[in-house]
Amino acid sequence: YLAKARHFVNEHSLALHLDGARAFNAAVELNVDITDITQHFDSVSICLSKGLGAPVGSLLLGTKALITKARRWRKVLGGGMRQAGMLAAAGQYALENNVSR
């Protein structure tokens, strides 16, 4: 299914985004590596609190060019957090320890 979606967007010069709020849960349930799912997408958002146990946080994954544009839009729209190191540490812990739970 995902390969067919990738083929379609390639044929039509489109981009494919995965709202991966529960992508790690899907990978565990399917007994596959997360990259088996995400490899078909141009960008992926990962929620660190849904299923991974972090208090807050999300990740946007994509090319360097995409992330540069996203950072610009985040600033234009007033987004961002200051001194978020404690929250980032909780997110890192969730990624390293809570995927299989």
Short mmCIF file of N, CA and C in Angstrom, two decimals:
data_model
loop_
_atom_site.label_atom_id
_atom_site.label_comp_id
_atom_site.label_asym_id
_atom_site.label_seq_id
_atom_site.Cartn_x
_atom_site.Cartn_y
_atom_site.Cartn_z
N TYR A 1 0.81 -1.20 0.00
CA TYR A 1 0.00 0.00 0.00
C TYR A 1 0.86 1.26 0.00
N LEU A 2 1.83 1.33 0.87
CA LEU A 2 2.68 2.53 0.95
C LEU A 2 3.51 2.70 -0.31
N ALA A 3 3.99 1.61 -0.87
CA ALA A 3 4.76 1.69 -2.12
C ALA A 3 3.88 2.21 -3.25
N LYS A 4 2.61 1.83 -3.27
CA LYS A 4 1.69 2.33 -4.30
C LYS A 4 1.45 3.83 -4.13
N ALA A 5 1.31 4.27 -2.90
CA ALA A 5 1.15 5.70 -2.64
C ALA A 5 2.39 6.47 -3.09
N ARG A 6 3.57 5.92 -2.80
CA ARG A 6 4.83 6.55 -3.22
C ARG A 6 4.90 6.65 -4.74
N HIS A 7 4.51 5.58 -5.42
CA HIS A 7 4.52 5.57 -6.88
C HIS A 7 3.58 6.64 -7.43
N PHE A 8 2.40 6.76 -6.85
CA PHE A 8 1.42 7.76 -7.30
C PHE A 8 1.97 9.18 -7.17
N VAL A 9 2.52 9.52 -6.00
CA VAL A 9 3.02 10.88 -5.82
C VAL A 9 4.22 11.16 -6.72
N ASN A 10 5.04 10.16 -6.97
CA ASN A 10 6.15 10.34 -7.90
C ASN A 10 5.65 10.65 -9.30
N GLU A 11 4.62 9.93 -9.74
CA GLU A 11 4.06 10.16 -11.08
C GLU A 11 3.47 11.55 -11.23
N HIS A 12 2.98 12.12 -10.15
CA HIS A 12 2.29 13.41 -10.21
C HIS A 12 3.09 14.55 -9.58
N SER A 13 4.37 14.33 -9.33
CA SER A 13 5.26 15.35 -8.77
C SER A 13 4.70 15.95 -7.48
N LEU A 14 4.24 15.10 -6.61
CA LEU A 14 3.70 15.51 -5.32
C LEU A 14 4.64 15.07 -4.21
N ALA A 15 4.37 15.53 -3.01
CA ALA A 15 5.12 15.09 -1.83
C ALA A 15 4.17 14.28 -0.94
N LEU A 16 4.74 13.39 -0.17
CA LEU A 16 3.94 12.52 0.70
C LEU A 16 4.39 12.71 2.14
N HIS A 17 3.44 13.06 3.01
CA HIS A 17 3.72 13.29 4.43
C HIS A 17 3.01 12.24 5.27
N LEU A 18 3.68 11.75 6.30
CA LEU A 18 3.09 10.82 7.25
C LEU A 18 2.88 11.52 8.58
N ASP A 19 1.62 11.58 9.01
CA ASP A 19 1.34 12.00 10.38
C ASP A 19 1.60 10.76 11.23
N GLY A 20 2.82 10.67 11.72
CA GLY A 20 3.26 9.47 12.42
C GLY A 20 3.05 9.53 13.91
N ALA A 21 1.92 10.09 14.35
CA ALA A 21 1.66 10.20 15.79
C ALA A 21 1.82 8.86 16.49
N ARG A 22 1.41 7.81 15.83
CA ARG A 22 1.52 6.47 16.42
C ARG A 22 2.31 5.52 15.52
N ALA A 23 3.24 6.06 14.78
CA ALA A 23 4.03 5.24 13.85
C ALA A 23 4.86 4.19 14.58
N PHE A 24 5.40 4.53 15.73
CA PHE A 24 6.18 3.54 16.49
C PHE A 24 5.28 2.41 16.98
N ASN A 25 4.04 2.74 17.38
CA ASN A 25 3.10 1.69 17.78
C ASN A 25 2.83 0.75 16.61
N ALA A 26 2.64 1.32 15.43
CA ALA A 26 2.39 0.50 14.24
C ALA A 26 3.58 -0.39 13.93
N ALA A 27 4.78 0.16 14.03
CA ALA A 27 5.99 -0.62 13.74
C ALA A 27 6.12 -1.80 14.70
N VAL A 28 5.84 -1.57 15.98
CA VAL A 28 5.91 -2.66 16.97
C VAL A 28 4.85 -3.71 16.66
N GLU A 29 3.63 -3.27 16.38
CA GLU A 29 2.54 -4.21 16.09
C GLU A 29 2.81 -5.03 14.84
N LEU A 30 3.39 -4.40 13.81
CA LEU A 30 3.70 -5.09 12.56
C LEU A 30 5.03 -5.86 12.62
N ASN A 31 5.77 -5.66 13.73
CA ASN A 31 7.08 -6.28 13.90
C ASN A 31 8.04 -5.91 12.78
N VAL A 32 8.08 -4.60 12.48
CA VAL A 32 8.99 -4.07 11.47
C VAL A 32 9.75 -2.89 12.07
N ASP A 33 10.84 -2.53 11.44
CA ASP A 33 11.58 -1.35 11.84
C ASP A 33 10.80 -0.12 11.40
N ILE A 34 10.87 0.94 12.16
CA ILE A 34 10.15 2.18 11.83
C ILE A 34 10.50 2.68 10.43
N THR A 35 11.73 2.44 9.99
CA THR A 35 12.13 2.90 8.65
C THR A 35 11.44 2.12 7.54
N ASP A 36 10.94 0.92 7.84
CA ASP A 36 10.17 0.18 6.84
C ASP A 36 8.87 0.92 6.50
N ILE A 37 8.37 1.67 7.45
CA ILE A 37 7.16 2.48 7.24
C ILE A 37 7.53 3.84 6.67
N THR A 38 8.48 4.52 7.29
CA THR A 38 8.75 5.92 6.95
C THR A 38 9.51 6.11 5.64
N GLN A 39 10.14 5.07 5.12
CA GLN A 39 10.95 5.21 3.91
C GLN A 39 10.15 5.69 2.70
N HIS A 40 8.85 5.54 2.74
CA HIS A 40 8.00 5.89 1.60
C HIS A 40 7.60 7.37 1.59
N PHE A 41 7.98 8.11 2.61
CA PHE A 41 7.48 9.47 2.79
C PHE A 41 8.58 10.51 2.63
N ASP A 42 8.18 11.70 2.19
CA ASP A 42 9.11 12.83 2.07
C ASP A 42 9.31 13.50 3.42
N SER A 43 8.29 13.48 4.24
CA SER A 43 8.37 14.06 5.58
C SER A 43 7.51 13.22 6.52
N VAL A 44 7.90 13.27 7.79
CA VAL A 44 7.20 12.50 8.82
C VAL A 44 7.16 13.35 10.08
N SER A 45 6.00 13.40 10.72
CA SER A 45 5.93 14.00 12.05
C SER A 45 5.75 12.86 13.05
N ILE A 46 6.48 12.94 14.15
CA ILE A 46 6.43 11.92 15.20
C ILE A 46 6.03 12.61 16.50
N CYS A 47 5.00 12.11 17.13
CA CYS A 47 4.58 12.63 18.43
C CYS A 47 5.29 11.83 19.51
N LEU A 48 5.95 12.51 20.42
CA LEU A 48 6.70 11.84 21.48
C LEU A 48 5.82 11.48 22.68
N SER A 49 4.64 12.10 22.78
CA SER A 49 3.78 11.81 23.94
C SER A 49 2.78 10.69 23.67
N LYS A 50 2.35 10.51 22.44
CA LYS A 50 1.38 9.46 22.13
C LYS A 50 2.10 8.12 22.00
N GLY A 51 1.93 7.28 22.97
CA GLY A 51 2.50 5.95 22.91
C GLY A 51 3.94 5.85 23.36
N LEU A 52 4.67 6.96 23.41
CA LEU A 52 6.07 6.89 23.82
C LEU A 52 6.29 7.40 25.25
N GLY A 53 5.31 8.07 25.82
CA GLY A 53 5.37 8.44 27.21
C GLY A 53 6.08 9.73 27.56
N ALA A 54 6.55 10.48 26.59
CA ALA A 54 7.16 11.78 26.90
C ALA A 54 6.04 12.74 27.28
N PRO A 55 6.34 13.74 28.13
CA PRO A 55 5.27 14.65 28.55
C PRO A 55 4.73 15.51 27.41
N VAL A 56 5.59 15.93 26.51
CA VAL A 56 5.19 16.75 25.35
C VAL A 56 6.22 16.55 24.26
N GLY A 57 5.92 17.06 23.10
CA GLY A 57 6.93 17.14 22.05
C GLY A 57 6.61 16.35 20.80
N SER A 58 7.09 16.88 19.71
CA SER A 58 6.96 16.23 18.41
C SER A 58 8.22 16.49 17.61
N LEU A 59 8.44 15.64 16.63
CA LEU A 59 9.58 15.78 15.73
C LEU A 59 9.07 15.90 14.31
N LEU A 60 9.71 16.74 13.52
CA LEU A 60 9.45 16.80 12.09
C LEU A 60 10.70 16.29 11.41
N LEU A 61 10.55 15.26 10.60
CA LEU A 61 11.68 14.64 9.91
C LEU A 61 11.53 14.87 8.42
N GLY A 62 12.62 15.20 7.78
CA GLY A 62 12.61 15.43 6.33
C GLY A 62 13.99 15.86 5.87
N THR A 63 14.05 16.32 4.65
CA THR A 63 15.32 16.78 4.10
C THR A 63 15.77 18.05 4.80
N LYS A 64 17.03 18.37 4.65
CA LYS A 64 17.56 19.60 5.25
C LYS A 64 16.81 20.81 4.71
N ALA A 65 16.50 20.81 3.42
CA ALA A 65 15.77 21.93 2.82
C ALA A 65 14.37 22.06 3.43
N LEU A 66 13.69 20.95 3.64
CA LEU A 66 12.36 20.98 4.23
C LEU A 66 12.42 21.52 5.66
N ILE A 67 13.38 21.06 6.44
CA ILE A 67 13.50 21.51 7.83
C ILE A 67 13.84 22.99 7.89
N THR A 68 14.68 23.47 6.98
CA THR A 68 15.00 24.90 6.92
C THR A 68 13.73 25.71 6.67
N LYS A 69 12.91 25.29 5.73
CA LYS A 69 11.64 25.98 5.46
C LYS A 69 10.71 25.91 6.66
N ALA A 70 10.64 24.75 7.30
CA ALA A 70 9.76 24.59 8.46
C ALA A 70 10.19 25.49 9.61
N ARG A 71 11.48 25.60 9.83
CA ARG A 71 11.97 26.50 10.89
C ARG A 71 11.59 27.94 10.61
N ARG A 72 11.71 28.33 9.37
CA ARG A 72 11.33 29.69 8.98
C ARG A 72 9.84 29.92 9.24
N TRP A 73 9.00 28.99 8.81
CA TRP A 73 7.57 29.13 9.02
C TRP A 73 7.21 29.11 10.51
N ARG A 74 7.93 28.31 11.28
CA ARG A 74 7.68 28.30 12.73
C ARG A 74 7.91 29.68 13.32
N LYS A 75 9.00 30.32 12.91
CA LYS A 75 9.29 31.66 13.43
C LYS A 75 8.29 32.68 12.94
N VAL A 76 7.93 32.61 11.66
CA VAL A 76 6.95 33.54 11.09
C VAL A 76 5.62 33.45 11.84
N LEU A 77 5.23 32.24 12.20
CA LEU A 77 3.95 32.02 12.87
C LEU A 77 4.03 32.14 14.39
N GLY A 78 5.22 32.46 14.92
CA GLY A 78 5.36 32.72 16.35
C GLY A 78 5.60 31.49 17.20
N GLY A 79 5.96 30.38 16.59
CA GLY A 79 6.19 29.15 17.36
C GLY A 79 7.58 29.08 17.92
N GLY A 80 7.75 28.20 18.86
CA GLY A 80 9.07 27.98 19.44
C GLY A 80 9.00 27.96 20.95
N MET A 81 9.95 27.29 21.55
CA MET A 81 10.04 27.23 23.00
C MET A 81 11.46 27.61 23.41
N ARG A 82 11.56 28.26 24.52
CA ARG A 82 12.87 28.63 25.04
C ARG A 82 13.23 27.68 26.18
N GLN A 83 14.49 27.40 26.31
CA GLN A 83 15.00 26.57 27.39
C GLN A 83 14.22 25.26 27.51
N ALA A 84 14.14 24.55 26.41
CA ALA A 84 13.35 23.32 26.35
C ALA A 84 14.19 22.07 26.59
N GLY A 85 15.39 22.24 27.14
CA GLY A 85 16.29 21.10 27.33
C GLY A 85 15.71 19.98 28.17
N MET A 86 14.99 20.30 29.24
CA MET A 86 14.39 19.26 30.09
C MET A 86 13.36 18.46 29.31
N LEU A 87 12.56 19.15 28.51
CA LEU A 87 11.56 18.46 27.71
C LEU A 87 12.22 17.64 26.61
N ALA A 88 13.28 18.18 26.04
CA ALA A 88 14.01 17.43 25.01
C ALA A 88 14.62 16.16 25.60
N ALA A 89 15.11 16.25 26.82
CA ALA A 89 15.68 15.07 27.48
C ALA A 89 14.61 14.00 27.69
N ALA A 90 13.41 14.42 28.06
CA ALA A 90 12.31 13.45 28.23
C ALA A 90 11.95 12.80 26.90
N GLY A 91 11.96 13.59 25.83
CA GLY A 91 11.69 13.04 24.50
C GLY A 91 12.76 12.07 24.06
N GLN A 92 14.01 12.39 24.33
CA GLN A 92 15.11 11.49 23.97
C GLN A 92 14.99 10.18 24.75
N TYR A 93 14.66 10.27 26.03
CA TYR A 93 14.48 9.06 26.83
C TYR A 93 13.36 8.19 26.24
N ALA A 94 12.26 8.82 25.87
CA ALA A 94 11.13 8.07 25.30
C ALA A 94 11.54 7.34 24.03
N LEU A 95 12.29 8.00 23.16
CA LEU A 95 12.74 7.37 21.92
C LEU A 95 13.69 6.21 22.18
N GLU A 96 14.53 6.35 23.19
CA GLU A 96 15.54 5.33 23.46
C GLU A 96 15.01 4.16 24.31
N ASN A 97 13.92 4.38 25.06
CA ASN A 97 13.50 3.36 26.02
C ASN A 97 12.04 2.90 25.92
N ASN A 98 11.19 3.65 25.25
CA ASN A 98 9.76 3.36 25.32
C ASN A 98 9.14 2.85 24.03
N VAL A 99 9.91 2.64 22.99
CA VAL A 99 9.33 2.25 21.70
C VAL A 99 8.62 0.91 21.79
N SER A 100 9.20 -0.06 22.43
CA SER A 100 8.63 -1.41 22.43
C SER A 100 7.54 -1.62 23.48
N ARG A 101 7.30 -0.65 24.30
CA ARG A 101 6.31 -0.87 25.38
C ARG A 101 4.88 -0.74 24.92
#
